[in-house]
Each structure stands twice: as structure tokens, then as C-alpha cells.
Coordinates of C-alpha atoms in Angstrom, one line a residue:
M2 CA -55.2 -4.0 14.4
S3 CA -57.2 -1.3 12.7
Y4 CA -56.3 2.4 12.6
P5 CA -59.4 4.6 12.2
I6 CA -58.1 7.8 10.6
E7 CA -61.3 9.7 9.9
S8 CA -61.4 13.0 11.4
N9 CA -64.1 13.8 13.9
A10 CA -63.2 17.4 14.3
P11 CA -65.6 20.3 13.4
S12 CA -64.4 21.7 10.0
V13 CA -63.0 24.9 11.4
T14 CA -59.7 26.3 10.3
G15 CA -57.7 29.5 10.8
F16 CA -57.0 31.0 14.2
R17 CA -59.2 29.3 16.9
T18 CA -59.3 28.1 20.4
Q19 CA -60.3 24.5 20.0
D20 CA -60.1 22.3 23.1
P21 CA -58.2 19.1 22.1
R22 CA -59.8 17.2 24.9
T23 CA -63.2 17.3 23.2
N24 CA -62.7 19.2 19.9
E25 CA -64.9 21.9 20.9
V26 CA -64.4 25.1 19.3
L27 CA -64.4 27.8 22.0
E28 CA -63.5 30.9 19.9
V29 CA -62.6 31.9 16.4
F30 CA -60.4 34.9 15.6
D31 CA -60.4 36.9 12.2
Y32 CA -57.5 37.3 10.1
L33 CA -56.0 40.8 9.7
S34 CA -56.9 42.5 6.4
D35 CA -54.2 43.6 4.1
E36 CA -54.7 47.1 5.1
Q37 CA -54.3 46.2 8.9
V38 CA -51.1 44.2 8.0
S39 CA -49.7 47.3 6.2
A40 CA -50.6 49.5 9.1
A41 CA -48.9 47.2 11.6
L42 CA -45.7 47.0 9.5
A43 CA -45.7 51.0 9.4
A44 CA -46.3 51.0 13.2
A45 CA -43.3 48.5 13.7
Q46 CA -41.0 50.6 11.6
E47 CA -42.0 53.8 13.2
A48 CA -41.6 52.4 16.7
S49 CA -38.3 50.8 15.7
T50 CA -36.7 54.2 14.9
H51 CA -37.1 55.1 18.5
W52 CA -36.6 51.9 20.1
K53 CA -33.1 51.1 18.8
T54 CA -32.0 54.6 20.1
R55 CA -32.9 53.8 23.6
S56 CA -30.0 52.5 25.7
V57 CA -29.3 48.8 26.2
A58 CA -29.8 49.3 29.9
D59 CA -33.3 50.8 29.5
R60 CA -34.4 47.8 27.4
A61 CA -32.8 45.5 29.7
D62 CA -35.0 47.0 32.5
I63 CA -38.1 46.2 30.5
A64 CA -36.9 42.6 30.0
Y65 CA -36.5 42.4 33.8
R66 CA -40.4 43.7 34.1
V67 CA -41.4 41.3 31.5
A68 CA -39.9 38.4 33.4
D69 CA -41.7 39.6 36.7
L70 CA -45.0 39.8 34.9
I71 CA -44.7 36.2 33.4
H72 CA -44.0 34.9 36.9
E73 CA -47.0 36.7 38.4
R74 CA -49.4 35.5 35.7
R75 CA -48.1 31.9 35.5
A76 CA -51.4 30.3 36.7
E77 CA -53.5 32.3 34.2
L78 CA -51.1 31.7 31.3
A79 CA -50.8 27.9 32.0
Q80 CA -54.6 27.6 32.1
I81 CA -54.8 29.2 28.6
A82 CA -52.3 27.0 27.0
A83 CA -53.6 23.8 28.6
I84 CA -57.0 24.4 27.1
E85 CA -55.8 25.4 23.7
I86 CA -53.2 22.6 23.0
G87 CA -53.9 20.0 25.7
K88 CA -50.7 20.5 27.6
A89 CA -50.6 19.6 31.3
V90 CA -50.7 22.8 33.3
D91 CA -47.5 21.6 35.5
Q92 CA -45.7 21.3 32.1
V93 CA -46.7 24.6 31.0
D94 CA -45.8 26.1 34.4
A95 CA -42.3 24.8 33.9
E96 CA -42.2 26.2 30.4
L97 CA -43.1 29.6 31.9
Q98 CA -40.3 29.4 34.4
E99 CA -38.0 28.9 31.3
C100 CA -39.4 32.1 29.9
V101 CA -38.8 34.1 33.2
D102 CA -35.3 32.7 33.1
I103 CA -34.8 33.7 29.6
C104 CA -35.8 37.2 30.1
R105 CA -33.8 37.7 33.1
Y106 CA -30.7 36.1 31.4
Y107 CA -30.8 38.7 28.6
A108 CA -31.7 41.5 30.9
E109 CA -28.6 40.7 32.9
H110 CA -26.1 39.7 30.2
G111 CA -27.6 41.5 27.1
P112 CA -25.8 44.8 27.7
R113 CA -22.4 42.9 27.7
F114 CA -23.3 40.8 24.6
A115 CA -24.2 44.0 22.8
A116 CA -21.0 45.7 23.9
E117 CA -18.6 47.3 21.5
E118 CA -15.4 45.5 20.9
I119 CA -12.2 47.4 20.3
L120 CA -10.3 45.8 17.4
S121 CA -7.4 48.3 17.1
D122 CA -6.5 51.5 18.9
D123 CA -3.1 53.2 18.3
K124 CA -1.8 56.6 17.2
N125 CA -3.0 56.0 13.7
R126 CA -6.4 54.3 13.9
R127 CA -9.3 53.2 15.9
A128 CA -11.3 50.2 14.9
V129 CA -14.4 49.3 16.8
L130 CA -16.7 46.2 16.1
Q131 CA -20.2 47.5 17.0
R132 CA -23.3 45.4 17.4
R133 CA -26.4 47.2 16.1
P134 CA -29.9 46.2 15.7
L135 CA -31.2 45.4 12.3
G136 CA -34.6 46.7 12.6
V137 CA -38.0 45.0 12.3
L138 CA -38.0 41.2 12.6
L139 CA -40.6 38.6 11.7
G140 CA -41.1 35.7 14.0
I141 CA -43.1 32.6 13.0
M142 CA -43.7 30.3 16.0
P143 CA -45.2 27.0 16.6
W144 CA -47.8 25.9 19.0
N145 CA -46.0 23.1 21.2
F146 CA -44.2 25.6 23.4
P147 CA -46.5 28.7 22.8
Y148 CA -44.6 30.8 25.4
Y149 CA -41.0 29.5 25.5
Q150 CA -40.6 29.4 21.7
V151 CA -41.5 33.1 21.6
A152 CA -39.4 34.1 24.6
R153 CA -36.2 32.6 23.2
F154 CA -36.6 34.6 20.1
V155 CA -38.1 37.9 21.3
A156 CA -36.1 38.5 24.6
P157 CA -32.6 38.7 23.1
N158 CA -33.8 40.8 20.2
L159 CA -35.9 43.2 22.2
V160 CA -32.8 43.9 24.4
L161 CA -30.6 44.3 21.4
G162 CA -33.0 46.9 20.0
N163 CA -34.9 45.0 17.3
S164 CA -38.6 45.2 16.9
I165 CA -40.9 42.1 16.4
V166 CA -44.0 41.3 14.4
L167 CA -45.1 37.9 15.3
K168 CA -47.2 35.2 13.6
H169 CA -48.1 32.6 16.2
A170 CA -49.6 29.1 15.3
E171 CA -53.3 29.1 14.4
T172 CA -54.1 26.8 17.3
C173 CA -53.0 28.9 20.2
P174 CA -54.4 32.5 19.5
R175 CA -55.4 33.1 23.2
S176 CA -51.8 32.3 24.3
A177 CA -50.5 34.7 21.7
L178 CA -52.7 37.5 22.9
A179 CA -51.8 37.0 26.5
L180 CA -48.3 37.0 25.9
E181 CA -48.5 40.2 23.8
Q182 CA -50.3 41.8 26.7
V183 CA -47.4 40.7 29.1
F184 CA -44.8 42.5 26.9
L185 CA -47.1 45.6 26.7
D186 CA -47.7 45.7 30.3
G187 CA -44.0 45.2 31.0
G188 CA -43.3 48.4 29.1
V189 CA -42.5 47.4 25.6
P190 CA -43.6 50.4 23.5
E191 CA -46.6 50.1 21.1
G192 CA -45.5 48.9 17.8
V193 CA -42.2 47.4 19.1
Y194 CA -44.0 43.9 19.7
Q195 CA -47.1 43.1 17.6
N196 CA -48.9 39.8 17.4
M197 CA -50.5 39.3 13.9
F198 CA -53.1 36.7 12.9
V199 CA -52.3 36.5 9.2
T200 CA -52.5 33.9 6.4
H201 CA -49.7 32.0 4.7
G202 CA -50.3 34.2 1.8
Q203 CA -49.9 37.3 3.8
I204 CA -46.7 35.9 5.4
E205 CA -45.1 35.8 2.0
K206 CA -45.7 39.5 1.5
I207 CA -44.6 40.4 4.9
I208 CA -41.2 38.7 4.2
A209 CA -40.9 40.7 1.0
D210 CA -41.8 43.9 2.7
D211 CA -38.6 46.2 2.8
R212 CA -39.3 47.0 6.3
I213 CA -38.6 43.4 7.5
Q214 CA -34.8 42.7 8.0
G215 CA -35.0 39.2 9.2
V216 CA -37.1 36.1 9.7
S217 CA -36.9 33.4 12.5
L218 CA -39.1 30.3 12.2
T219 CA -39.6 27.4 14.5
G220 CA -41.5 24.7 12.7
S221 CA -41.7 21.9 10.3
E222 CA -39.0 21.1 7.8
R223 CA -41.6 21.9 4.9
A224 CA -42.5 25.3 6.5
G225 CA -38.8 26.1 7.0
A226 CA -38.0 25.4 3.3
A227 CA -40.7 27.5 2.0
V228 CA -40.0 30.4 4.4
A229 CA -36.2 30.2 3.6
A230 CA -36.9 30.1 -0.1
T231 CA -39.0 33.2 0.2
A232 CA -36.7 35.1 2.3
G233 CA -33.6 34.1 0.3
S234 CA -35.3 35.6 -2.9
Y235 CA -35.6 38.9 -1.0
L236 CA -32.1 38.7 0.6
K237 CA -33.4 38.4 4.2
K238 CA -31.4 36.9 7.0
V239 CA -33.1 33.7 8.2
V240 CA -32.9 31.6 11.4
L241 CA -34.6 28.1 11.3
E242 CA -35.2 25.7 14.1
L243 CA -37.0 22.6 12.4
G244 CA -37.8 19.1 13.1
G245 CA -35.6 16.5 15.0
S246 CA -35.4 12.9 15.4
D247 CA -32.9 12.8 18.3
A248 CA -31.2 9.4 18.9
H249 CA -30.5 8.6 22.8
I250 CA -28.0 5.9 22.9
Y251 CA -27.9 3.5 25.8
L252 CA -24.6 1.6 25.9
S253 CA -24.8 0.5 29.5
A254 CA -27.0 1.1 32.7
A255 CA -26.5 0.3 36.3
D256 CA -30.4 0.0 36.6
I257 CA -32.1 -1.0 33.2
R258 CA -35.5 -0.6 34.3
A259 CA -34.9 2.8 35.7
A260 CA -33.3 3.8 32.6
A261 CA -36.2 2.6 30.5
R262 CA -38.7 4.3 32.7
Q263 CA -36.6 7.5 32.5
A264 CA -36.6 7.4 28.7
V265 CA -40.2 7.0 28.5
D266 CA -41.0 9.9 30.9
Q267 CA -38.8 12.1 28.7
R268 CA -40.6 10.8 25.5
M269 CA -44.1 11.5 27.1
D270 CA -43.2 15.1 28.0
N271 CA -45.6 17.3 26.1
M272 CA -46.9 14.1 24.7
G273 CA -43.8 13.7 22.6
Q274 CA -44.6 16.9 20.7
A275 CA -41.1 18.5 21.0
C276 CA -38.4 19.0 18.7
T277 CA -35.8 17.7 20.9
S278 CA -37.9 14.7 22.2
N279 CA -35.8 11.4 22.3
K280 CA -37.5 10.0 19.2
R281 CA -35.1 7.1 18.7
L282 CA -33.9 5.0 21.6
L283 CA -30.7 3.0 20.6
V284 CA -30.2 0.2 23.0
H285 CA -27.4 -2.3 23.3
E286 CA -28.3 -5.8 22.5
G287 CA -26.9 -7.0 25.8
F288 CA -30.0 -5.6 27.7
Y289 CA -32.3 -4.7 24.7
D290 CA -34.9 -7.2 25.8
E291 CA -35.1 -6.1 29.3
F292 CA -35.2 -2.5 28.3
V293 CA -38.1 -3.0 25.8
D294 CA -40.1 -5.1 28.2
E295 CA -39.9 -2.5 30.9
A296 CA -40.9 0.3 28.4
V297 CA -43.9 -1.7 27.2
Q298 CA -45.1 -2.4 30.8
Y299 CA -44.5 1.3 31.7
V300 CA -46.3 2.6 28.6
S301 CA -49.2 0.2 28.8
S302 CA -49.9 1.4 32.4
L303 CA -50.5 5.0 31.5
E304 CA -54.0 6.1 31.8
Q305 CA -56.0 8.8 30.3
G306 CA -55.6 12.1 32.3
D307 CA -56.8 15.7 32.2
P308 CA -54.2 18.2 31.4
L309 CA -55.9 20.8 33.8
Q310 CA -55.6 18.3 36.6
P311 CA -52.3 16.5 35.9
R312 CA -51.1 13.5 37.9
Q313 CA -48.4 10.9 37.6
G314 CA -49.1 7.9 35.3
T315 CA -51.3 9.6 32.9
Y316 CA -51.2 10.9 29.3
Y317 CA -53.0 13.7 27.6
P318 CA -54.5 14.6 24.2
L319 CA -52.4 15.6 21.2
S320 CA -52.6 19.3 20.3
S321 CA -55.2 18.8 17.6
E322 CA -57.3 16.4 15.7
A323 CA -55.1 16.8 12.6
A324 CA -52.0 15.9 14.8
A325 CA -53.7 12.8 16.1
D326 CA -54.7 11.7 12.7
N327 CA -51.2 12.2 11.1
L328 CA -49.5 10.3 13.9
I329 CA -52.1 7.4 13.5
Q330 CA -51.4 7.3 9.7
Q331 CA -47.6 7.2 10.3
L332 CA -48.1 4.3 12.7
Q333 CA -50.2 2.4 10.2
R334 CA -47.7 2.8 7.6
A335 CA -44.9 1.7 9.8
V336 CA -46.8 -1.5 10.8
D337 CA -47.8 -2.1 7.1
Q338 CA -44.1 -1.9 6.1
G339 CA -43.0 -4.4 8.8
A340 CA -42.5 -2.6 12.2
T341 CA -43.8 -4.1 15.3
L342 CA -46.4 -2.2 17.4
L343 CA -46.0 -3.7 20.9
T344 CA -48.7 -1.6 22.7
G345 CA -50.9 1.4 22.2
G346 CA -51.1 3.5 19.0
E347 CA -54.9 3.6 18.6
R348 CA -57.5 6.3 18.9
L349 CA -59.8 6.4 21.8
N350 CA -63.4 5.8 21.2
A351 CA -64.3 9.4 22.3
P352 CA -64.2 12.9 21.0
G353 CA -60.9 14.8 21.2
A354 CA -57.3 14.3 19.9
W355 CA -56.5 11.2 22.1
V356 CA -54.0 8.5 21.0
R357 CA -52.8 5.8 23.3
P358 CA -49.0 6.1 23.8
A359 CA -47.2 3.4 21.8
V360 CA -44.1 1.3 21.6
L361 CA -42.6 0.5 18.3
T362 CA -39.7 -1.8 17.5
D363 CA -38.3 -3.5 14.4
V364 CA -38.1 -0.5 12.3
T365 CA -35.5 -0.9 9.5
E366 CA -33.8 1.5 7.2
S367 CA -36.3 0.3 4.4
M368 CA -39.1 1.9 6.1
D369 CA -40.5 5.5 6.1
A370 CA -40.5 5.5 9.9
Y371 CA -36.8 5.1 9.9
R372 CA -36.2 8.7 8.7
E373 CA -39.5 10.3 9.7
E374 CA -40.2 12.3 12.8
F375 CA -42.9 10.9 15.1
F376 CA -44.3 14.0 16.7
G377 CA -46.3 12.3 19.4
P378 CA -46.1 9.7 22.0
V379 CA -44.3 7.0 20.2
V380 CA -41.4 5.2 21.9
T381 CA -39.3 3.8 19.1
I382 CA -36.6 1.3 20.2
Y383 CA -33.8 0.1 18.0
K384 CA -31.1 -2.7 18.9
I385 CA -27.4 -1.9 18.5
R386 CA -24.4 -4.0 18.8
N387 CA -21.7 -1.6 19.6
E388 CA -20.3 2.0 19.6
E389 CA -19.7 2.1 15.9
D390 CA -23.3 0.7 15.2
A391 CA -24.7 3.3 17.4
V392 CA -22.9 6.2 15.8
T393 CA -23.8 5.0 12.3
M394 CA -27.6 4.5 13.2
A395 CA -27.8 7.8 15.2
N396 CA -26.2 9.9 12.2
D397 CA -28.2 8.1 9.6
S398 CA -31.0 10.7 9.7
P399 CA -31.8 13.8 7.8
F400 CA -32.2 15.5 11.0
G401 CA -29.5 16.9 13.2
L402 CA -30.9 18.8 16.2
A403 CA -29.7 16.9 19.3
G404 CA -28.6 13.6 20.7
A405 CA -27.5 12.0 23.9
V406 CA -25.3 9.1 25.0
F407 CA -25.8 7.1 28.3
S408 CA -23.2 4.8 29.6
E409 CA -21.7 3.8 33.1
D410 CA -18.3 4.5 31.4
R411 CA -18.4 8.3 31.1
T412 CA -15.3 8.1 28.9
Q413 CA -17.1 5.8 26.5
A414 CA -20.1 8.1 26.5
E415 CA -17.9 11.2 25.8
R416 CA -16.1 9.4 23.0
V417 CA -19.4 8.5 21.3
A418 CA -21.1 11.7 21.9
Q419 CA -18.2 13.6 20.2
Q420 CA -19.1 11.7 16.9
L421 CA -22.7 12.8 16.7
D422 CA -23.7 15.1 13.8
V423 CA -26.0 17.3 15.7
G424 CA -26.1 20.8 17.0
M425 CA -26.5 19.8 20.6
S426 CA -24.7 16.5 21.9
H427 CA -25.2 15.4 25.5
V428 CA -23.6 12.8 27.8
N429 CA -25.6 11.1 30.4
I430 CA -28.3 13.6 30.4
G431 CA -31.3 14.0 28.2
G432 CA -31.0 17.6 27.2
S433 CA -29.6 21.0 28.2
E434 CA -32.3 23.5 27.3
A435 CA -31.6 26.5 29.4
A436 CA -31.3 30.3 28.9
D437 CA -27.6 30.2 28.7
M438 CA -27.1 27.3 26.5
P439 CA -27.1 27.8 22.6
F440 CA -29.9 26.0 20.9
G441 CA -30.0 24.8 17.3
G442 CA -29.2 22.1 14.8
V443 CA -27.8 21.0 11.6
K444 CA -28.8 19.3 8.4
H445 CA -32.6 19.3 8.0
S446 CA -33.0 20.6 11.6
G447 CA -32.2 24.1 10.4
F448 CA -29.4 26.7 11.0
G449 CA -28.7 29.5 13.2
R450 CA -28.8 29.5 17.1
E451 CA -31.0 30.8 19.9
L452 CA -30.2 31.3 23.6
G453 CA -27.0 31.9 25.3
P454 CA -24.6 34.4 23.9
L455 CA -25.3 33.2 20.3
G456 CA -28.9 34.2 20.7
M457 CA -28.0 37.9 20.4
D458 CA -25.7 37.3 17.6
E459 CA -28.1 36.4 14.8
F460 CA -30.1 39.4 14.0
V461 CA -27.4 42.0 14.4
N462 CA -25.4 44.4 12.3
K463 CA -21.8 43.7 13.1
R464 CA -20.6 47.1 12.1
L465 CA -17.1 48.0 11.7
Y466 CA -16.5 51.6 13.0
Y467 CA -13.1 52.9 11.8
I468 CA -11.6 56.2 12.7
N469 CA -8.4 57.7 10.8
K470 CA -6.4 59.6 13.3
T471 CA -3.7 60.8 10.9

């Protein structure tokens, strides 16, 4: 099989809305000048001095209003993202519901998470642990969940009293602007939340600026390493949520066909462009062949669809021509090194970032694909012999974001899940992303946590307040 990798996208870079269905460039946005960046940081610093003095209850009320506005504007926001990144509108709608849940969660629980804790109080002393905002934070966000990724970083920090300057991905500027407007209309004061169209070079200068107190990045391993190195050189706190190559282990199944189809459905969500997608399916040898056959049949039956009119049994374009080209090159390299491509994996003979969903098997540890992250609709299936084999293979990865174990024997599934070297381990369920569940990984998947109680415990000054009563 041949793999055409020549790009047919217009040579446009920077912030732009480029429909991945056709590669048509709909709008281009200018970068901020250095003077505009400096003014934005000054505005953020000025706004921060007032924002952090407002009560947590006031900030929580604004988070409630933001949640209501996201709910009201769901149809408009979903349409914007579908056009910019090719994501099906029903999937964007589900993402927006998560944003609503996140904002409401921190509006409701944020005051408790930020409350002071009495460490000691007697006739001689009073010691209090206070949770105070750090100040202005920089967020660097990806395109694949253009609203959810922002909400899970911004909501807890706004309620805590931090201010935000945010650099979104260059391929979703309309989504970035629309979300900024939601925050402003919801009552977030001018300067407290600012979207910034800046270059990578400007990002380094922003991190170095004394007004920035911390950086949160969700993105690639390479981007995370670069940002962490820069932030470290300026002694700035960093939270990183990077790539993942999550292993889902199938030890037994009452209905093998249903298990295979469920696995494919999860892998096809957002066309496989999710950090916690089930990128490696580890299937017991006792039903491996039947599982693979069903996965191939199901994937082969998927038809080209329109993200603006989603329907069951369809697939959509990847987010960009570059993403499609990169995935094709990865697949070609895997096949060249000996892997078996059972179906799909080719570009469509049409404009746009279209790649037919694929099923890949026979990947061995000598191949690049064994440790790479396929950020696209590639179902990679491995054969395992037993629990020990599953744990060894699952943990033999540079990544450690999440994982899952499926078995009719829940005791067995729990035993294996306890051995996964990941930030999030699941039993008989594909994932647990929710507002109250901490999210994050280990190893090359990053460090720090978002969401849940821990989401308000990263960019905070845990200040000791000590009173001598004698």
C-alpha cells in the first residue's frame, strides 16, 4: 500500500480558522505586537490586585454566571469548534456540558477548597494555613478540546483569585475569542482573563516576565519540555498535562463483539485526538482473534461524515492537514518496520484532513510505534497471555497518563489496575473525566493535577499565618 504524504493545504501558518473538511482558510488573525503583549501583562497585573481582594463568594457567583452563559451559547460555540477543528457538533456539545459542570463545581465547592485551615490554636499561639492566590498565570492550551481544556484550568483559578493570560492553539482562534467573550459577559473583570494571539518567541518572554507567577500547559511532550525548561530557569511553578498512550487491558468479556465495538467507539471519539484515548488495546490471547476481527469489521464499515451533521457510523476529518500528514507518516513507518495494517490508514482522494480509520496489529517493542503516541483514528491491538504480560506491556511506555482494565472477574481487574504506572487507573470503565475527579499523569505525561479538589491546590500560596499570643 502507498501512503501519499504530500500536503495539499494552503501555506498558511499562525492563528487562522481553516476548515479541515476542505482546507479552506476562512480567516487569519494577527499576532499581538510586543507592545500589545506588554500592555496586556500590565493590565493583568493591575486587575489582579483588585480581583484577589474580592471575596471567594463573589468570584464563585461569577463562575455560576459563566456556566449559565456557556449553557445558553452551546449551539453557537459547538458550531465554531466544528468548523475550526472538524470535531462533530454533538461531541463539542458534550464537551461544553463538561465546561458547565466544571464551572458550577468550583462555584459550589471552591469556597470550601480555599478556606483557611486551623493548625493550632491554644493560649500561646494560633497557626493558620491560608490558601492565597499567586497572581497572574499563563495558560497554554491545545486545540483538541478547545473549551474543556480552558475551563478546567481557568475555573478553579478564577475562583481562587488568580488572573489569567491565555495562549490558545493557532488553529482555533474563533473558539478562543468566543470563550473569552463568555468570561467577560459572565462578569469577569477586564484584565482578569485575556486571550492572547502570540508567537512561540513571545511565550518565552511572557514566562520570563516577573508578573507571571505560574504556567499551565496542555500539549505535546516536546512543548511541555520546552516550557518547563524556560519556566524552571525563571523559578516559575508549572503544571503539565502532556501526551498519553493509554493501555486498555481486556482479560475477559461476556460479549467479545460488544467489547470490541465499545473499544472502537471510544478510540474514534474526537477521531482519536485525545490524550486519554485508548491508544493501546491489550487483548487476551483466548479471544484476541475474535476481538480483532470484530474491530476490523466495525472500523471498515465507518463512512465519511460531516461534523456539522453527525450521525452514527461515520468518521470525520482530523484537525488539520499537518495532523493528517503526521499520522500517515507514523503508519507508514510502522508498516515498514513490520506491523500489519489490517484496514484503513490512507488519505482520501479529496481536499481536507481526511484519514480512513485504521486497525494496526503485530507491533513489537523494536518498532517506533511501540512507544509513540498515535494521535488519530488508529486502533492498535496487542496480544497478551496473562495478567503479568498485560502489566509489563502496559507499563512499558514513556507515558503514564491513564489506563483501564476490563474483566468479568472484578477482583482480577482491580488487582491488575492497582499495578498500572499511571495517574488515573480505571476498572471496567474507559475513563473517569468529571469535574470532581483529579486529572493528570506521571512519567512523560506530565505532572500536577487539574479538576477535583486538587485543581485548586496547584497555583496557590499555602501561607502559614502564625500569631504569638504570649
